[in-house]
Tab-separated table of C-alpha atoms in Angstrom:
chain	number	residue	atom	x	y	z
A	1	MET	CA	4.017	5.700	1.308
A	2	MET	CA	5.290	1.976	1.161
A	3	GLU	CA	8.155	0.615	3.139
A	4	SER	CA	10.202	-2.578	3.422
A	5	THR	CA	13.036	-3.699	5.713
A	6	ARG	CA	15.655	-1.155	4.100
A	7	ILE	CA	13.757	1.330	2.010
A	8	ILE	CA	10.809	3.675	1.956
A	9	LEU	CA	8.878	4.626	-1.268
A	10	ARG	CA	7.431	8.245	-0.795
A	11	PRO	CA	6.374	11.068	-3.271
A	12	TRP	CA	9.319	13.352	-4.471
A	13	SER	CA	9.444	16.725	-2.936
A	14	GLU	CA	11.264	19.832	-4.492
A	15	THR	CA	13.529	19.692	-1.265
A	16	ASP	CA	14.900	16.470	-2.708
A	17	ALA	CA	16.499	18.223	-5.665
A	18	GLU	CA	20.188	18.405	-4.185
A	19	GLN	CA	20.001	14.543	-3.458
A	20	LEU	CA	18.330	13.822	-6.943
A	21	TYR	CA	21.170	15.758	-8.751
A	22	LYS	CA	23.856	13.869	-6.705
A	23	TYR	CA	22.836	10.546	-8.246
A	24	ALA	CA	20.962	11.530	-11.623
A	25	SER	CA	23.752	13.484	-12.727
A	26	HIS	CA	25.952	10.487	-13.288
A	27	PRO	CA	26.468	9.479	-17.000
A	28	ALA	CA	25.930	5.658	-16.244
A	29	ILE	CA	22.379	6.351	-15.056
A	30	GLY	CA	20.137	8.060	-17.441
A	31	PRO	CA	21.656	7.624	-21.070
A	32	ILE	CA	21.139	3.658	-20.899
A	33	ALA	CA	17.580	4.330	-19.838
A	34	GLY	CA	17.040	6.867	-22.597
A	35	TRP	CA	17.072	10.062	-20.589
A	36	GLU	CA	19.865	12.933	-20.374
A	37	PRO	CA	21.914	13.241	-17.044
A	38	HIS	CA	20.854	16.030	-14.943
A	39	THR	CA	22.709	19.289	-15.510
A	40	SER	CA	22.138	21.208	-12.317
A	41	ILE	CA	20.294	21.248	-8.973
A	42	GLU	CA	17.656	23.399	-10.546
A	43	ASN	CA	17.361	21.021	-13.447
A	44	SER	CA	16.676	18.229	-10.984
A	45	ARG	CA	14.223	20.563	-9.335
A	46	GLU	CA	12.421	21.020	-12.541
A	47	ILE	CA	12.397	17.387	-13.125
A	48	ILE	CA	10.698	16.825	-9.728
A	49	ARG	CA	8.174	19.502	-10.383
A	50	TYR	CA	7.196	18.261	-13.947
A	51	VAL	CA	8.023	14.689	-14.344
A	52	LEU	CA	8.490	13.046	-10.990
A	53	SER	CA	5.226	14.527	-9.512
A	54	ALA	CA	3.093	12.105	-11.619
A	55	PRO	CA	0.916	9.869	-9.855
A	56	GLU	CA	2.393	6.705	-8.395
A	57	THR	CA	6.062	7.981	-8.918
A	58	TYR	CA	8.222	7.391	-5.658
A	59	ALA	CA	11.544	8.304	-4.433
A	60	VAL	CA	13.491	5.404	-3.111
A	61	VAL	CA	14.672	6.448	0.312
A	62	LEU	CA	17.388	4.560	2.146
A	63	LYS	CA	16.096	4.005	5.737
A	64	GLU	CA	19.651	4.181	7.303
A	65	THR	CA	20.387	7.552	5.918
A	66	ASN	CA	16.860	9.028	5.006
A	67	GLU	CA	18.200	9.948	1.713
A	68	PRO	CA	16.568	9.547	-1.838
A	69	ILE	CA	18.863	7.317	-3.780
A	70	GLY	CA	16.646	6.395	-6.782
A	71	SER	CA	13.280	6.471	-8.364
A	72	VAL	CA	10.409	4.063	-9.224
A	73	GLY	CA	7.100	4.437	-10.717
A	74	ILE	CA	3.885	2.884	-12.150
A	75	MET	CA	2.928	4.215	-15.512
A	76	PHE	CA	-0.590	3.563	-17.071
A	77	ASN	CA	-2.003	3.818	-20.558
A	78	ASP	CA	-1.732	7.457	-20.902
A	79	GLY	CA	1.184	7.826	-23.342
A	80	SER	CA	3.912	7.908	-20.723
A	81	HIS	CA	4.904	4.333	-21.357
A	82	SER	CA	6.784	2.213	-23.805
A	83	ALA	CA	4.617	-1.015	-23.722
A	84	GLU	CA	1.409	-1.458	-25.688
A	85	MET	CA	-0.923	-1.766	-22.857
A	86	VAL	CA	-4.765	-2.484	-22.533
A	87	GLU	CA	-7.165	-1.818	-19.662
A	88	GLY	CA	-5.769	-3.524	-16.487
A	89	ASP	CA	-2.287	-3.079	-17.569
A	90	ALA	CA	0.658	-0.812	-16.254
A	91	GLU	CA	4.286	-0.526	-16.843
A	92	ILE	CA	6.934	-0.256	-13.994
A	93	GLY	CA	10.090	1.857	-14.369
A	94	TYR	CA	13.013	2.320	-12.041
A	95	TRP	CA	16.705	3.468	-11.561
A	96	ILE	CA	19.190	3.740	-8.609
A	97	GLY	CA	22.346	5.654	-7.816
A	98	VAL	CA	25.472	3.853	-9.016
A	99	PRO	CA	26.847	3.509	-5.409
A	100	TYR	CA	23.834	1.305	-4.633
A	101	TRP	CA	24.107	-0.947	-7.539
A	102	GLY	CA	24.229	-4.795	-6.748
A	103	LYS	CA	22.670	-4.341	-3.145
A	104	GLY	CA	19.209	-5.698	-4.055
A	105	LEU	CA	17.403	-2.468	-3.346
A	106	ILE	CA	15.631	-1.958	-6.561
A	107	PRO	CA	14.209	-5.535	-6.483
A	108	GLU	CA	13.060	-4.666	-3.079
A	109	ALA	CA	11.418	-1.491	-4.482
A	110	VAL	CA	9.850	-3.212	-7.387
A	111	GLN	CA	8.224	-5.911	-5.131
A	112	LEU	CA	6.608	-3.169	-3.240
A	113	LEU	CA	5.145	-1.696	-6.599
A	114	LEU	CA	3.967	-5.064	-7.445
A	115	ARG	CA	2.096	-5.530	-4.399
A	116	ARG	CA	0.652	-2.025	-4.971
A	117	CYS	CA	-0.283	-2.850	-8.561
A	118	PHE	CA	-2.002	-6.285	-7.936
A	119	GLU	CA	-3.513	-5.740	-4.643
A	120	ASP	CA	-4.329	-2.130	-4.247
A	121	LEU	CA	-4.894	-1.063	-7.825
A	122	GLN	CA	-6.326	-4.420	-8.999
A	123	LEU	CA	-4.232	-4.651	-12.155
A	124	GLN	CA	-4.160	-7.787	-14.154
A	125	GLN	CA	-0.494	-7.684	-15.720
A	126	VAL	CA	2.535	-5.395	-15.466
A	127	TRP	CA	5.265	-4.646	-17.961
A	128	CYS	CA	8.745	-3.774	-17.922
A	129	GLY	CA	10.912	-2.702	-20.763
A	130	TYR	CA	14.576	-2.382	-21.154
A	131	TYR	CA	16.910	-1.209	-24.002
A	132	GLU	CA	19.385	-3.724	-25.749
A	133	GLY	CA	22.479	-3.861	-23.536
A	134	ASN	CA	20.910	-2.846	-20.184
A	135	LEU	CA	21.637	-6.255	-18.578
A	136	ARG	CA	21.324	-4.746	-15.091
A	137	SER	CA	17.821	-3.604	-15.726
A	138	ARG	CA	16.951	-7.157	-17.057
A	139	ARG	CA	18.402	-8.761	-14.029
A	140	VAL	CA	16.033	-6.805	-11.704
A	141	MET	CA	13.060	-8.125	-13.881
A	142	ASP	CA	14.372	-11.735	-13.695
A	143	LYS	CA	14.654	-11.555	-9.868
A	144	CYS	CA	11.177	-10.113	-9.623
A	145	GLY	CA	9.543	-12.887	-11.633
A	146	PHE	CA	8.940	-11.156	-14.958
A	147	LYS	CA	9.008	-13.203	-17.982
A	148	TYR	CA	10.502	-12.341	-21.336
A	149	HIS	CA	7.733	-11.399	-23.865
A	150	HIS	CA	8.956	-9.822	-27.112
A	151	LYS	CA	11.298	-7.284	-28.565
A	152	GLU	CA	10.662	-4.279	-30.732
A	153	GLU	CA	13.212	-2.931	-33.222
A	154	GLY	CA	13.569	0.663	-34.517
A	155	LYS	CA	12.335	2.213	-31.340
A	156	VAL	CA	13.227	5.952	-31.087
A	157	SER	CA	14.428	6.611	-27.485
A	158	PRO	CA	13.766	10.088	-25.608
A	159	LEU	CA	17.117	10.899	-26.626
A	160	GLY	CA	16.307	10.706	-30.270
A	161	ASP	CA	18.566	7.634	-31.284
A	162	ILE	CA	17.095	4.279	-32.679
A	163	ARG	CA	17.219	1.178	-30.263
A	164	ILE	CA	16.045	-2.263	-29.815
A	165	GLU	CA	13.684	-2.426	-26.780
A	166	HIS	CA	12.942	-5.640	-24.938
A	167	PHE	CA	9.633	-6.276	-23.019
A	168	MET	CA	9.102	-8.526	-20.110
A	169	ARG	CA	5.609	-9.255	-18.473
A	170	LEU	CA	4.266	-10.465	-15.136
A	171	THR	CA	0.582	-11.331	-14.776
A	172	LYS	CA	-1.206	-11.281	-11.535
A	173	GLN	CA	-1.729	-15.024	-11.619
A	174	GLU	CA	1.990	-15.475	-12.051
A	175	TRP	CA	2.850	-13.143	-9.288
A	176	MET	CA	0.276	-14.957	-6.886
A	177	SER	CA	1.870	-18.262	-7.722
A	178	ASN	CA	5.292	-16.788	-7.011
A	179	ILE	CA	4.280	-15.342	-3.666
A	180	MET	CA	2.326	-18.700	-2.682
A	181	GLU	CA	5.525	-20.462	-2.799
A	182	ASN	CA	6.634	-18.312	0.103
A	183	THR	CA	3.358	-18.096	2.084
A	184	ILE	CA	3.795	-17.207	5.760
A	185	GLN	CA	2.919	-20.077	8.118
A	186	ILE	CA	0.944	-17.637	10.386
A	187	THR	CA	0.727	-19.818	13.404
A	188	GLU	CA	4.442	-20.573	13.610
A	189	TRP	CA	5.141	-16.911	12.878
A	190	LEU	CA	2.872	-15.704	15.621
A	191	GLY	CA	4.493	-18.071	18.058
A	192	LYS	CA	7.896	-16.696	17.366
A	193	PHE	CA	6.618	-13.139	17.498
A	194	GLN	CA	4.948	-13.803	21.010
A	195	GLU	CA	8.267	-15.352	22.302
A	196	ARG	CA	10.113	-12.183	21.357
A	197	LEU	CA	7.444	-9.861	22.685
A	198	THR	CA	7.562	-11.803	26.075
A	199	ALA	CA	11.326	-11.623	26.206
A	200	LEU	CA	11.193	-7.906	25.632
A	201	PHE	CA	8.240	-6.880	27.859
A	202	GLY	CA	7.945	-9.731	30.373
A	203	GLU	CA	5.075	-9.355	32.801
A	204	ARG	CA	4.427	-5.829	31.347
A	205	LEU	CA	2.861	-7.523	28.127
A	206	LYS	CA	-0.800	-7.331	28.814
A	207	PHE	CA	-2.311	-8.303	25.631
A	208	PHE	CA	-1.257	-9.578	22.080
A	209	GLY	CA	-3.790	-10.117	19.358
A	210	LEU	CA	-4.328	-10.298	15.516
A	211	GLN	CA	-6.520	-8.016	13.348
A	212	GLY	CA	-7.117	-7.559	9.720
A	213	SER	CA	-7.291	-10.172	7.129
A	214	TYR	CA	-5.230	-12.790	9.073
A	215	GLY	CA	-7.590	-12.213	11.841
A	216	ARG	CA	-10.800	-12.833	9.782
A	217	GLY	CA	-9.159	-15.861	8.014
A	218	GLU	CA	-9.266	-13.993	4.695
A	219	GLN	CA	-5.482	-13.314	4.014
A	220	THR	CA	-3.664	-13.550	0.972
A	221	ALA	CA	-0.147	-14.351	0.589
A	222	THR	CA	0.922	-10.780	0.904
A	223	SER	CA	-1.619	-9.433	3.358
A	224	ASP	CA	-0.406	-7.246	6.235
A	225	ILE	CA	0.112	-9.075	9.503
A	226	ASP	CA	-1.813	-6.573	11.651
A	227	VAL	CA	-0.910	-7.062	15.295
A	228	VAL	CA	-2.231	-5.550	18.517
A	229	VAL	CA	0.235	-5.060	21.482
A	230	ILE	CA	-0.747	-3.681	24.779
A	231	VAL	CA	1.761	-3.137	27.614
A	232	ASP	CA	1.258	-1.847	31.081
A	233	LYS	CA	2.883	1.659	30.185
A	234	LEU	CA	4.450	2.645	27.015
A	235	ASP	CA	7.379	5.329	26.644
A	236	PHE	CA	9.483	6.299	23.629
A	237	ALA	CA	12.316	3.876	24.709
A	238	ASP	CA	9.827	1.098	24.715
A	239	LEU	CA	8.781	2.123	21.184
A	240	LYS	CA	12.410	2.039	20.045
A	241	ALA	CA	12.786	-1.406	21.455
A	242	TYR	CA	9.804	-2.614	19.993
A	243	ARG	CA	10.746	-1.174	16.581
A	244	THR	CA	13.995	-3.096	16.811
A	245	LEU	CA	12.116	-6.443	17.467
A	246	LEU	CA	9.896	-5.543	14.499
A	247	ASP	CA	12.969	-5.240	12.209
A	248	SER	CA	14.274	-8.590	13.507
A	249	MET	CA	11.269	-10.522	12.537
A	250	GLU	CA	10.899	-12.459	9.227
A	251	HIS	CA	8.352	-10.625	6.788
A	252	SER	CA	8.983	-7.459	8.995
A	253	GLU	CA	7.717	-5.374	6.029
A	254	LEU	CA	4.228	-6.677	6.301
A	255	ILE	CA	3.884	-5.988	9.973
A	256	CYS	CA	1.406	-3.256	11.140
A	257	GLY	CA	-1.045	-2.793	13.595
A	258	PHE	CA	-1.696	-0.997	17.076
A	259	VAL	CA	0.431	-0.599	20.182
A	260	ALA	CA	-0.424	1.345	23.317
A	261	GLY	CA	-0.082	1.555	27.094
A	262	GLU	CA	-3.082	0.358	29.236
A	263	GLU	CA	-3.823	3.956	30.424
A	264	GLU	CA	-3.930	5.411	26.977
A	265	LEU	CA	-6.352	2.475	25.756
A	266	LEU	CA	-8.667	3.090	28.545
A	267	ASN	CA	-8.978	6.747	27.872
A	268	TRP	CA	-9.012	6.244	24.149
A	269	GLU	CA	-11.976	7.818	22.043
A	270	LYS	CA	-14.850	5.277	22.624
A	271	SER	CA	-16.010	5.281	19.063
A	272	ASP	CA	-12.504	4.051	18.002
A	273	LEU	CA	-12.532	1.351	20.463
A	274	VAL	CA	-15.506	-0.456	18.976
A	275	GLN	CA	-13.615	-1.788	15.848
A	276	LEU	CA	-10.531	-2.520	17.838
A	277	TYR	CA	-12.458	-4.582	20.440
A	278	MET	CA	-14.615	-6.340	17.650
A	279	ASP	CA	-12.005	-7.005	15.111
A	280	THR	CA	-9.072	-8.196	17.198
A	281	HIS	CA	-8.477	-12.102	17.679
A	282	PRO	CA	-6.833	-12.449	21.119
A	283	ILE	CA	-3.650	-14.700	21.230
A	284	MET	CA	-2.552	-13.745	24.684
A	285	GLY	CA	-4.753	-11.821	27.208
A	286	THR	CA	-8.170	-10.310	26.657
A	287	LEU	CA	-9.865	-7.056	25.772
A	288	GLU	CA	-13.162	-7.984	27.251
A	289	GLY	CA	-12.925	-4.870	29.615
A	290	LEU	CA	-13.073	-2.573	26.655
A	291	GLN	CA	-16.731	-3.837	25.872
A	292	THR	CA	-17.884	-1.849	28.938
A	293	LEU	CA	-16.325	1.430	27.908
A	294	PHE	CA	-18.475	1.986	24.708
A	295	LEU	CA	-22.224	2.135	24.266
A	296	ALA	CA	-24.731	2.054	21.283
A	297	GLU	CA	-24.093	5.902	20.942
A	298	ASP	CA	-20.401	5.304	20.421
A	299	VAL	CA	-21.156	2.732	17.516
A	300	ARG	CA	-23.445	5.303	16.007
A	301	LYS	CA	-20.749	8.001	16.197
A	302	ALA	CA	-18.273	5.565	14.735
A	303	VAL	CA	-20.450	5.233	11.736
A	304	LEU	CA	-21.192	8.966	11.446
A	305	THR	CA	-17.631	10.025	11.769
A	306	GLY	CA	-16.458	7.435	9.188
A	307	ALA	CA	-19.396	8.377	6.787
A	308	CYS	CA	-18.360	12.026	7.073
A	309	ASN	CA	-14.696	11.284	6.396
A	310	LEU	CA	-15.659	9.132	3.471
A	311	TYR	CA	-17.997	11.745	1.997
A	312	HIS	CA	-15.371	14.639	2.233
A	313	ALA	CA	-12.497	12.455	0.977
A	314	SER	CA	-14.505	11.095	-2.049
A	315	SER	CA	-15.866	14.606	-2.860
A	316	HIS	CA	-12.526	16.280	-2.471
A	317	ASN	CA	-10.849	13.520	-4.606
A	318	PHE	CA	-13.518	14.074	-7.422
A	319	LEU	CA	-13.227	17.838	-7.379
A	320	HIS	CA	-9.559	18.465	-7.052
A	321	ALA	CA	-7.248	15.404	-6.691
A	322	ARG	CA	-8.988	13.466	-9.455
A	323	ASN	CA	-6.902	10.361	-8.555
A	324	ALA	CA	-8.237	6.963	-9.532
A	325	ALA	CA	-5.771	5.212	-7.056
A	326	MET	CA	-7.130	7.173	-4.162
A	327	LEU	CA	-10.775	6.158	-5.150
A	328	VAL	CA	-9.603	2.458	-4.870
A	329	GLU	CA	-8.307	3.186	-1.477
A	330	LEU	CA	-11.677	4.957	-0.373
A	331	TYR	CA	-13.662	1.908	-1.609
A	332	LYS	CA	-11.586	-0.236	0.556
A	333	SER	CA	-12.231	1.912	3.611
A	334	ALA	CA	-16.061	1.830	2.543
A	335	ARG	CA	-16.161	-1.905	2.992
A	336	PHE	CA	-15.511	-1.332	6.916
A	337	MET	CA	-18.071	1.108	6.979
A	338	VAL	CA	-20.545	-1.267	5.562
A	339	ARG	CA	-19.614	-3.616	8.332
A	340	MET	CA	-19.874	-0.966	11.088
A	341	LYS	CA	-23.407	0.085	9.755
A	342	HIS	CA	-24.605	-3.451	9.964
A	343	TYR	CA	-23.451	-3.687	13.455
A	344	MET	CA	-25.145	-0.437	14.387
A	345	GLU	CA	-28.315	-1.702	12.750
A	346	HIS	CA	-28.599	-5.359	13.614
A	347	GLY	CA	-26.090	-5.747	16.554
A	348	GLU	CA	-24.158	-8.299	14.583
A	349	TYR	CA	-20.545	-7.751	13.842
A	350	LEU	CA	-19.452	-9.976	10.951
A	351	SER	CA	-15.801	-10.108	10.455
A	352	SER	CA	-15.819	-11.992	7.123
A	353	MET	CA	-16.570	-9.663	4.241
A	354	ALA	CA	-18.148	-12.787	2.264
A	355	VAL	CA	-20.544	-13.433	5.062
A	356	LEU	CA	-21.259	-9.799	5.385
A	357	ALA	CA	-22.022	-9.519	1.694
A	358	GLY	CA	-24.872	-11.972	2.123
A	359	LYS	CA	-26.528	-10.104	4.902
A	360	VAL	CA	-26.612	-6.440	3.867
A	361	SER	CA	-29.083	-4.351	1.561
A	362	ASP	CA	-28.508	-4.435	-2.172
A	363	GLU	CA	-27.168	-0.929	-1.854
A	364	ASP	CA	-24.535	-1.877	0.719
A	365	ARG	CA	-23.784	-5.017	-1.341
A	366	SER	CA	-22.946	-2.990	-4.206
A	367	ILE	CA	-20.337	-1.134	-2.300
A	368	LEU	CA	-18.664	-4.222	-1.316
A	369	GLU	CA	-18.663	-5.347	-4.834
A	370	LYS	CA	-17.394	-2.395	-6.269
A	371	ALA	CA	-14.441	-2.468	-3.842
A	372	GLN	CA	-13.528	-5.841	-5.296
A	373	THR	CA	-13.549	-4.742	-9.099
A	374	ILE	CA	-12.701	-1.109	-9.084
A	375	SER	CA	-9.328	-0.176	-10.773
A	376	ALA	CA	-6.937	2.638	-10.785
A	377	THR	CA	-6.817	2.255	-14.480
A	378	ASP	CA	-10.690	2.965	-15.053
A	379	ASP	CA	-11.436	5.635	-17.662
A	380	LYS	CA	-12.777	8.944	-16.728
A	381	GLU	CA	-16.366	8.038	-17.307
A	382	THR	CA	-16.030	5.131	-14.965
A	383	PHE	CA	-14.111	7.004	-12.384
A	384	GLU	CA	-16.931	9.743	-12.380
A	385	ASN	CA	-19.728	6.943	-12.112
A	386	ASN	CA	-17.674	5.221	-9.163
A	387	SER	CA	-17.131	8.615	-7.462
A	388	ARG	CA	-20.806	9.405	-7.672
A	389	MET	CA	-21.719	6.137	-6.282
A	390	LEU	CA	-19.596	6.545	-3.265
A	391	ILE	CA	-20.413	10.095	-2.680
A	392	GLU	CA	-24.115	9.513	-2.872
A	393	TRP	CA	-23.890	6.396	-0.563
A	394	SER	CA	-21.934	8.066	2.107
A	395	GLY	CA	-24.194	11.122	1.993
A	396	LYS	CA	-27.260	9.095	2.287
A	397	LEU	CA	-25.710	7.346	5.265
A	398	ILE	CA	-24.986	10.637	6.905
A	399	ARG	CA	-28.474	12.015	6.454
A	400	ASN	CA	-30.197	8.823	7.741
A	401	ILE	CA	-28.160	8.169	10.946
A	402	LYS	CA	-30.538	8.747	13.815
């Protein structure tokens, strides 16, 4: 799932059939993109079952109403695309219901997909195509930074007619350049965030800190802003007020993190506290009291639990889901397992992944390196080899923990 200020991207469900039909049945939607308008709710249900269930295909859900109002997706070099793609490429497709045209919601959704493509899936370039005359679709591409590449004449659309199709492209380097123009000034941003936290909670605010890539100083222009907020007590009314605060902040779509009351934190599972304590950079207050709550055994348990979860998830993915994008995510999690393993073995917690890579064994370093290069577009043989590497590494870790 992905979300921004106004929308959520989530997988389609057959229970969405009625809402899908409501918008996809309109004659202004499908034909211009090359597909037939939906003819009934049952027809929409079949489309969800057999088309919109594809990997990396998402319903565009309006937060205000929790209703699916459109669809977006990432298509790989598997025959379900229009562009001539090579390894490391993908194509993005999208549509939205007529009542929501001109509101900027699809550009918002496409920006989420681009972040998914370039950061999570490690793609190198993304294509978009539109048929001659579909200027609304072209405007979305322009807004999102795509550049015109070429046109192809004599293309047979899925409806069987002959059309001219235009293609636009955005490379990872171009995307990063566009993003860097709007790089967050994190120190200034954190100052504003702390001011609003203090105005909201007053003396009840006990701790405010920063985790993740910004906390490590390894952020990119689109990294999450991973904040930690601790108050004296936290009830649901506090959470609602905090959510309103989050929505009021610039770059709210990037904010994530941890929030809790003091009593909950002090009774938290000790093995979970290890990383929270070690990986949080304090801005206001301190977490020093947490250090006395966990022992070496808690660190060992954190490593063992993480290794077991990783082993199970990677095995399940290889056997059942067979999802290359999921394997990318699992390798991302494995990086943090390497860090915790090093802390367990040497008592040295290294926040920087670059520094960590220079201190660990060749076997552990290979996991860190693979996490940087693995792609959701890898072929079946590469997927199998990468799965084997992760399963064998996590299995060995489970067996060797004493």
